[in-house]
Amino acid sequence: MKKINIGIIGMGRIGRIHADNLLRDPKASIVAISDPFAGDELREWAAARGIAIADSDALLDDPAIDAVFICSSTDTHVPFIKRAAANGKHIFCEKPVSMDLSATEEALEAVRLAGVQLQVGFNRRFDHNFRRVREHVLEGAVGEPHMIRITSRDPAPPPADYIKVSGGIYMDMMIHDFDMARYLSGREVEEVFAQGAVLVDPVFAAHGDVDTAIVTLRFEGGALGVIDCSRRAAYGYDQRAEVFGADGSVAAANDYPNTAMVATRDGVRSDKPLHFFLERYNSAYIDETRQFIECLLNGTPVPVSGEDAYRAERIALASKLSSQYKRIVKLSDLDSLREGM
């Protein structure tokens, strides 16, 4: 059986998730990993599995490696993408490609010129609930979409050290939702209006960010969308979506540890939603890596391209500018607004 030889750059939480999933894939083989903060625990983990630890330059230059997973900090993504592409390696990169559209454009051009594949880690596309919503929409079950509603709320805010380098709620957290808006509706976003507030923790304001936001969208063809987002939901991870159309509606609810419900004279109770993204999207992470490997083996296009990432980044920047200027921002005006930044 032919295998794809993999190198992983960045072995933090998400890097370890991908590594564990790749180890279970008989069509993938992890050759080496790279992490400047590798400690004894990671070295023991790698040694027990026969995986080499190398610096990023050596990993990217290794001719035995067919593809790299870039799971390092966002500011390193573009240099690693360019280097990997120049060496003819296929690429899986976590979102976003970058926080700067010009840098993302450079990365995508390097990928195009090299003729390699680039898949971006929008794992929610592989969630069984959201995937079925999209299938119903594409099959015409709800008719022409009129409204798309997406709820995205984390159980707790990230630490301050992360907030200051995150790129803000629109680029860091809501970028998943912007991608989902395109994915579920099958349409491009034409304009946005965003409002944000600091209602959870003043640390967000200290870093020029917000922790609560609502973005309304207008899609090509006239459909409307709304995304509500919060950095803290007391009851757990809240991930829901609905597409309402001319002939009906299709919605995806939260996932729960179980579906048991207790009904007594005192009320009706059930478990809270799954705690966070590691639990909610465990199977989605497995499926996105599996499909990436399958595409490389079969020579077929990856399911989430660099162009998908770029379009989500454009919506994120438009939302940030809309919140800043307190007005509607058309995606067609974004390039001229970027020149004035």
CSV table of C-alpha atoms in Angstrom, one decimal:
chain,number,residue,atom,x,y,z
A,1,MET,CA,0.0,0.0,0.0
A,2,LYS,CA,1.4,3.4,-1.0
A,3,LYS,CA,1.7,5.8,1.9
A,4,ILE,CA,2.1,9.6,2.1
A,5,ASN,CA,5.1,10.5,4.2
A,6,ILE,CA,4.3,13.4,6.6
A,7,GLY,CA,6.2,16.0,8.5
A,8,ILE,CA,4.5,18.1,11.2
A,9,ILE,CA,5.6,21.6,12.1
A,10,GLY,CA,4.3,22.7,15.5
A,11,MET,CA,3.3,20.1,18.1
A,12,GLY,CA,1.1,22.0,20.4
A,13,ARG,CA,-2.5,21.0,21.0
A,14,ILE,CA,-3.7,21.0,17.4
A,15,GLY,CA,-0.4,19.4,16.1
A,16,ARG,CA,-0.8,16.5,18.6
A,17,ILE,CA,-4.4,16.0,17.5
A,18,HIS,CA,-3.4,15.7,13.8
A,19,ALA,CA,-0.4,13.5,14.8
A,20,ASP,CA,-2.6,11.1,16.7
A,21,ASN,CA,-5.1,10.9,13.8
A,22,LEU,CA,-2.4,10.4,11.2
A,23,LEU,CA,-0.9,7.6,13.3
A,24,ARG,CA,-4.2,5.7,13.0
A,25,ASP,CA,-4.3,6.2,9.2
A,26,PRO,CA,-2.7,3.2,7.4
A,27,LYS,CA,-2.1,5.4,4.3
A,28,ALA,CA,0.0,8.0,6.2
A,29,SER,CA,3.4,7.8,7.9
A,30,ILE,CA,4.8,10.5,10.1
A,31,VAL,CA,8.5,10.8,9.3
A,32,ALA,CA,9.4,13.8,11.4
A,33,ILE,CA,8.1,16.5,13.7
A,34,SER,CA,9.4,19.9,14.5
A,35,ASP,CA,8.8,22.1,17.5
A,36,PRO,CA,11.3,24.6,19.0
A,37,PHE,CA,9.7,24.0,22.4
A,38,ALA,CA,10.0,20.3,22.3
A,39,GLY,CA,10.5,18.9,25.8
A,40,ASP,CA,11.2,15.6,27.3
A,41,GLU,CA,7.6,14.4,27.1
A,42,LEU,CA,7.4,15.1,23.4
A,43,ARG,CA,10.8,13.5,22.8
A,44,GLU,CA,9.7,10.4,24.6
A,45,TRP,CA,6.4,10.4,22.6
A,46,ALA,CA,8.3,10.6,19.3
A,47,ALA,CA,10.9,8.0,20.3
A,48,ALA,CA,8.2,5.5,21.3
A,49,ARG,CA,6.7,5.8,17.8
A,50,GLY,CA,9.9,5.9,15.8
A,51,ILE,CA,9.4,9.5,14.7
A,52,ALA,CA,12.4,11.8,14.3
A,53,ILE,CA,12.5,15.3,15.8
A,54,ALA,CA,14.1,17.8,13.4
A,55,ASP,CA,14.3,21.6,13.0
A,56,SER,CA,11.9,23.1,10.5
A,57,ASP,CA,14.5,23.7,7.8
A,58,ALA,CA,15.7,20.1,7.9
A,59,LEU,CA,12.1,18.8,7.8
A,60,LEU,CA,11.1,21.0,4.9
A,61,ASP,CA,14.3,20.0,2.9
A,62,ASP,CA,13.8,16.3,3.6
A,63,PRO,CA,13.1,14.6,0.2
A,64,ALA,CA,11.5,11.7,1.9
A,65,ILE,CA,8.6,13.9,3.1
A,66,ASP,CA,5.7,14.2,0.7
A,67,ALA,CA,3.5,16.6,2.7
A,68,VAL,CA,3.7,18.9,5.7
A,69,PHE,CA,1.2,19.8,8.4
A,70,ILE,CA,1.7,23.4,9.5
A,71,CYS,CA,0.3,23.7,13.0
A,72,SER,CA,2.6,26.4,14.3
A,73,SER,CA,1.7,30.0,15.2
A,74,THR,CA,-0.1,32.0,12.5
A,75,ASP,CA,2.8,34.4,12.0
A,76,THR,CA,4.9,31.4,10.7
A,77,HIS,CA,2.4,30.0,8.3
A,78,VAL,CA,3.2,31.9,5.1
A,79,PRO,CA,7.0,31.4,5.3
A,80,PHE,CA,6.5,27.7,5.9
A,81,ILE,CA,4.0,27.5,3.1
A,82,LYS,CA,6.4,29.2,0.6
A,83,ARG,CA,9.3,27.0,1.7
A,84,ALA,CA,7.2,23.8,1.5
A,85,ALA,CA,5.8,24.7,-1.9
A,86,ALA,CA,9.2,25.5,-3.3
A,87,ASN,CA,10.3,22.0,-2.2
A,88,GLY,CA,7.4,20.4,-4.0
A,89,LYS,CA,5.6,19.4,-0.8
A,90,HIS,CA,1.8,19.3,-0.4
A,91,ILE,CA,0.5,21.3,2.5
A,92,PHE,CA,-2.1,21.1,5.2
A,93,CYS,CA,-2.2,24.4,7.1
A,94,GLU,CA,-4.2,25.4,10.1
A,95,LYS,CA,-6.5,28.5,9.8
A,96,PRO,CA,-6.0,31.3,9.1
A,97,VAL,CA,-3.3,31.2,6.4
A,98,SER,CA,-2.3,34.6,7.8
A,99,MET,CA,-3.8,37.7,9.3
A,100,ASP,CA,-2.7,39.8,6.3
A,101,LEU,CA,-4.4,39.4,3.0
A,102,SER,CA,-1.3,40.4,1.0
A,103,ALA,CA,0.7,37.7,2.8
A,104,THR,CA,-2.0,35.1,2.1
A,105,GLU,CA,-2.0,36.1,-1.6
A,106,GLU,CA,1.7,35.5,-1.7
A,107,ALA,CA,1.3,32.1,-0.1
A,108,LEU,CA,-1.4,31.1,-2.6
A,109,GLU,CA,0.7,32.3,-5.5
A,110,ALA,CA,3.6,30.2,-4.3
A,111,VAL,CA,1.4,27.1,-4.1
A,112,ARG,CA,0.0,27.8,-7.5
A,113,LEU,CA,3.4,28.2,-9.1
A,114,ALA,CA,4.7,25.0,-7.5
A,115,GLY,CA,1.6,23.0,-8.5
A,116,VAL,CA,1.2,21.5,-5.0
A,117,GLN,CA,-2.0,21.0,-3.0
A,118,LEU,CA,-2.9,23.2,0.0
A,119,GLN,CA,-5.7,22.3,2.4
A,120,VAL,CA,-6.7,24.6,5.2
A,121,GLY,CA,-8.0,23.4,8.5
A,122,PHE,CA,-11.6,24.4,8.5
A,123,ASN,CA,-12.6,21.3,10.4
A,124,ARG,CA,-16.3,22.3,10.9
A,125,ARG,CA,-16.9,21.4,7.2
A,126,PHE,CA,-16.3,17.8,8.2
A,127,ASP,CA,-18.7,17.7,11.1
A,128,HIS,CA,-21.5,15.2,10.4
A,129,ASN,CA,-24.2,17.7,11.4
A,130,PHE,CA,-23.1,20.6,9.3
A,131,ARG,CA,-22.2,18.4,6.4
A,132,ARG,CA,-25.8,17.0,6.3
A,133,VAL,CA,-27.2,20.6,6.4
A,134,ARG,CA,-25.1,21.4,3.3
A,135,GLU,CA,-26.2,18.2,1.6
A,136,HIS,CA,-29.9,19.1,2.1
A,137,VAL,CA,-29.3,22.7,0.8
A,138,LEU,CA,-27.5,21.4,-2.3
A,139,GLU,CA,-30.3,18.8,-2.9
A,140,GLY,CA,-32.8,21.7,-2.9
A,141,ALA,CA,-34.7,20.4,0.1
A,142,VAL,CA,-35.3,23.9,1.5
A,143,GLY,CA,-35.5,25.7,-1.8
A,144,GLU,CA,-33.8,28.9,-2.5
A,145,PRO,CA,-32.0,30.0,0.7
A,146,HIS,CA,-33.4,33.2,2.3
A,147,MET,CA,-31.6,33.3,5.7
A,148,ILE,CA,-28.6,31.6,7.2
A,149,ARG,CA,-28.2,31.7,11.0
A,150,ILE,CA,-25.0,30.6,12.8
A,151,THR,CA,-24.4,30.6,16.6
A,152,SER,CA,-20.8,30.2,17.8
A,153,ARG,CA,-20.0,30.5,21.5
A,154,ASP,CA,-17.0,29.2,23.4
A,155,PRO,CA,-17.3,27.8,27.0
A,156,ALA,CA,-14.6,30.1,28.3
A,157,PRO,CA,-12.3,32.9,26.9
A,158,PRO,CA,-8.7,32.2,26.0
A,159,PRO,CA,-5.8,33.4,28.2
A,160,ALA,CA,-4.6,37.0,27.9
A,161,ASP,CA,-1.3,35.9,26.2
A,162,TYR,CA,-3.3,34.4,23.4
A,163,ILE,CA,-5.7,37.3,23.1
A,164,LYS,CA,-3.0,39.8,22.4
A,165,VAL,CA,-1.7,37.8,19.4
A,166,SER,CA,-4.9,36.2,18.2
A,167,GLY,CA,-5.8,38.8,15.6
A,168,GLY,CA,-9.1,39.5,17.2
A,169,ILE,CA,-12.4,37.8,17.4
A,170,TYR,CA,-13.3,38.3,13.7
A,171,MET,CA,-10.1,36.7,12.4
A,172,ASP,CA,-9.4,34.2,15.1
A,173,MET,CA,-12.8,32.9,16.2
A,174,MET,CA,-15.4,34.0,13.7
A,175,ILE,CA,-13.4,33.0,10.7
A,176,HIS,CA,-14.7,29.5,11.1
A,177,ASP,CA,-18.2,30.9,11.0
A,178,PHE,CA,-17.5,33.0,7.9
A,179,ASP,CA,-16.3,29.8,6.2
A,180,MET,CA,-19.4,28.0,7.4
A,181,ALA,CA,-21.6,30.7,6.0
A,182,ARG,CA,-20.2,30.2,2.5
A,183,TYR,CA,-20.2,26.4,3.0
A,184,LEU,CA,-23.7,26.0,4.2
A,185,SER,CA,-25.3,28.5,1.8
A,186,GLY,CA,-23.3,27.7,-1.3
A,187,ARG,CA,-23.1,31.4,-1.9
A,188,GLU,CA,-20.5,34.2,-1.7
A,189,VAL,CA,-20.8,37.1,0.8
A,190,GLU,CA,-21.3,40.5,-0.8
A,191,GLU,CA,-21.4,42.8,2.2
A,192,VAL,CA,-21.2,42.7,6.0
A,193,PHE,CA,-22.2,44.8,9.0
A,194,ALA,CA,-20.5,44.0,12.3
A,195,GLN,CA,-21.0,45.2,15.9
A,196,GLY,CA,-18.8,44.1,18.8
A,197,ALA,CA,-18.8,44.7,22.6
A,198,VAL,CA,-16.7,43.8,25.6
A,199,LEU,CA,-19.2,42.1,28.0
A,200,VAL,CA,-17.1,39.1,29.3
A,201,ASP,CA,-13.7,40.4,30.4
A,202,PRO,CA,-12.1,43.8,30.1
A,203,VAL,CA,-8.8,42.1,29.1
A,204,PHE,CA,-10.2,42.1,25.5
A,205,ALA,CA,-10.6,45.9,25.5
A,206,ALA,CA,-7.0,46.2,26.7
A,207,HIS,CA,-5.9,44.4,23.5
A,208,GLY,CA,-8.2,46.3,21.2
A,209,ASP,CA,-10.5,43.4,20.9
A,210,VAL,CA,-14.1,42.4,21.7
A,211,ASP,CA,-15.6,39.3,23.3
A,212,THR,CA,-19.1,39.5,22.0
A,213,ALA,CA,-20.1,40.2,18.3
A,214,ILE,CA,-22.9,40.0,15.8
A,215,VAL,CA,-22.2,40.1,12.1
A,216,THR,CA,-25.0,40.4,9.5
A,217,LEU,CA,-24.3,39.3,5.9
A,218,ARG,CA,-25.8,39.8,2.5
A,219,PHE,CA,-25.1,37.0,0.0
A,220,GLU,CA,-25.1,37.2,-3.7
A,221,GLY,CA,-28.6,36.7,-4.9
A,222,GLY,CA,-30.0,38.6,-1.9
A,223,ALA,CA,-30.1,36.0,0.9
A,224,LEU,CA,-29.3,37.3,4.4
A,225,GLY,CA,-27.2,35.9,7.2
A,226,VAL,CA,-26.5,36.5,10.9
A,227,ILE,CA,-23.7,35.2,13.0
A,228,ASP,CA,-23.7,35.6,16.8
A,229,CYS,CA,-20.5,34.9,18.6
A,230,SER,CA,-19.4,35.0,22.3
A,231,ARG,CA,-16.2,34.1,24.0
A,232,ARG,CA,-18.1,32.6,27.0
A,233,ALA,CA,-21.2,30.5,27.3
A,234,ALA,CA,-21.8,29.3,30.9
A,235,TYR,CA,-23.5,26.1,29.7
A,236,GLY,CA,-20.7,24.9,27.4
A,237,TYR,CA,-19.7,24.9,23.7
A,238,ASP,CA,-22.6,26.2,21.6
A,239,GLN,CA,-22.5,25.5,17.9
A,240,ARG,CA,-25.7,25.7,15.9
A,241,ALA,CA,-26.7,26.6,12.4
A,242,GLU,CA,-29.8,26.9,10.2
A,243,VAL,CA,-30.5,27.5,6.6
A,244,PHE,CA,-34.1,28.8,6.0
A,245,GLY,CA,-35.3,28.8,2.5
A,246,ALA,CA,-38.4,29.2,0.2
A,247,ASP,CA,-39.5,25.6,0.8
A,248,GLY,CA,-38.4,25.0,4.4
A,249,SER,CA,-35.6,25.0,6.9
A,250,VAL,CA,-32.7,22.7,7.8
A,251,ALA,CA,-30.9,23.1,11.1
A,252,ALA,CA,-28.1,21.5,13.1
A,253,ALA,CA,-28.3,21.5,16.9
A,254,ASN,CA,-25.5,21.1,19.5
A,255,ASP,CA,-23.9,17.7,20.1
A,256,TYR,CA,-24.4,16.3,23.6
A,257,PRO,CA,-22.7,13.5,25.6
A,258,ASN,CA,-26.0,11.6,25.4
A,259,THR,CA,-29.6,12.2,24.5
A,260,ALA,CA,-31.1,11.2,27.9
A,261,MET,CA,-33.6,13.6,29.2
A,262,VAL,CA,-35.1,13.5,32.8
A,263,ALA,CA,-38.6,14.9,33.2
A,264,THR,CA,-40.1,15.2,36.7
A,265,ARG,CA,-42.5,17.5,38.5
A,266,ASP,CA,-39.6,19.8,39.1
A,267,GLY,CA,-38.8,20.3,35.5
A,268,VAL,CA,-37.0,18.8,32.5
A,269,ARG,CA,-33.2,18.2,32.5
A,270,SER,CA,-30.5,17.0,30.1
A,271,ASP,CA,-26.7,17.2,29.9
A,272,LYS,CA,-25.0,20.3,28.8
A,273,PRO,CA,-23.5,20.4,25.3
A,274,LEU,CA,-20.0,18.8,24.8
A,275,HIS,CA,-17.5,21.0,26.6
A,276,PHE,CA,-15.3,22.3,23.8
A,277,PHE,CA,-14.1,21.9,20.2
A,278,LEU,CA,-11.8,18.9,21.0
A,279,GLU,CA,-14.9,16.9,22.1
A,280,ARG,CA,-17.4,18.3,19.6
A,281,TYR,CA,-15.2,18.0,16.5
A,282,ASN,CA,-13.2,14.9,17.3
A,283,SER,CA,-14.6,12.9,14.3
A,284,ALA,CA,-14.3,16.0,12.1
A,285,TYR,CA,-10.6,16.2,12.7
A,286,ILE,CA,-10.2,12.6,11.9
A,287,ASP,CA,-12.1,13.0,8.6
A,288,GLU,CA,-10.3,16.1,7.4
A,289,THR,CA,-6.9,14.4,7.7
A,290,ARG,CA,-8.2,11.2,6.1
A,291,GLN,CA,-9.6,13.2,3.1
A,292,PHE,CA,-6.4,15.1,2.7
A,293,ILE,CA,-4.4,11.9,2.5
A,294,GLU,CA,-6.9,10.4,0.1
A,295,CYS,CA,-6.7,13.4,-2.2
A,296,LEU,CA,-3.0,13.3,-2.4
A,297,LEU,CA,-3.0,9.6,-3.2
A,298,ASN,CA,-5.7,9.9,-5.8
A,299,GLY,CA,-4.5,13.2,-7.3
A,300,THR,CA,-7.9,14.9,-6.6
A,301,PRO,CA,-8.5,18.4,-5.4
A,302,VAL,CA,-8.5,18.9,-1.6
A,303,PRO,CA,-12.0,19.7,-0.1
A,304,VAL,CA,-11.0,23.0,1.5
A,305,SER,CA,-8.6,25.0,-0.6
A,306,GLY,CA,-6.4,28.0,0.0
A,307,GLU,CA,-8.9,30.1,-2.0
A,308,ASP,CA,-11.6,29.1,0.6
A,309,ALA,CA,-9.3,30.3,3.4
A,310,TYR,CA,-8.6,33.6,1.5
A,311,ARG,CA,-12.3,34.3,1.0
A,312,ALA,CA,-13.0,33.7,4.7
A,313,GLU,CA,-10.1,36.0,5.6
A,314,ARG,CA,-11.6,38.7,3.4
A,315,ILE,CA,-15.0,38.5,5.2
A,316,ALA,CA,-13.1,38.6,8.5
A,317,LEU,CA,-11.3,41.8,7.5
A,318,ALA,CA,-14.4,43.4,6.2
A,319,SER,CA,-16.2,42.6,9.5
A,320,LYS,CA,-13.3,44.1,11.5
A,321,LEU,CA,-13.5,47.3,9.4
A,322,SER,CA,-17.2,47.4,9.6
A,323,SER,CA,-17.1,47.2,13.4
A,324,GLN,CA,-14.3,49.9,13.4
A,325,TYR,CA,-16.1,52.3,11.0
A,326,LYS,CA,-19.6,51.4,12.2
A,327,ARG,CA,-21.0,51.0,8.7
A,328,ILE,CA,-21.7,48.4,6.1
A,329,VAL,CA,-18.6,47.2,4.2
A,330,LYS,CA,-19.0,45.7,0.7
A,331,LEU,CA,-16.5,43.0,-0.2
A,332,SER,CA,-16.0,44.7,-3.5
A,333,ASP,CA,-14.7,47.8,-1.7
A,334,LEU,CA,-12.3,45.8,0.5
A,335,ASP,CA,-9.2,46.3,-1.7
A,336,SER,CA,-9.6,50.1,-1.8
A,337,LEU,CA,-10.2,50.1,2.0
A,338,ARG,CA,-7.0,48.1,2.5
A,339,GLU,CA,-5.0,50.7,0.6
A,340,GLY,CA,-6.1,53.3,3.2
A,341,MET,CA,-5.2,51.2,6.2
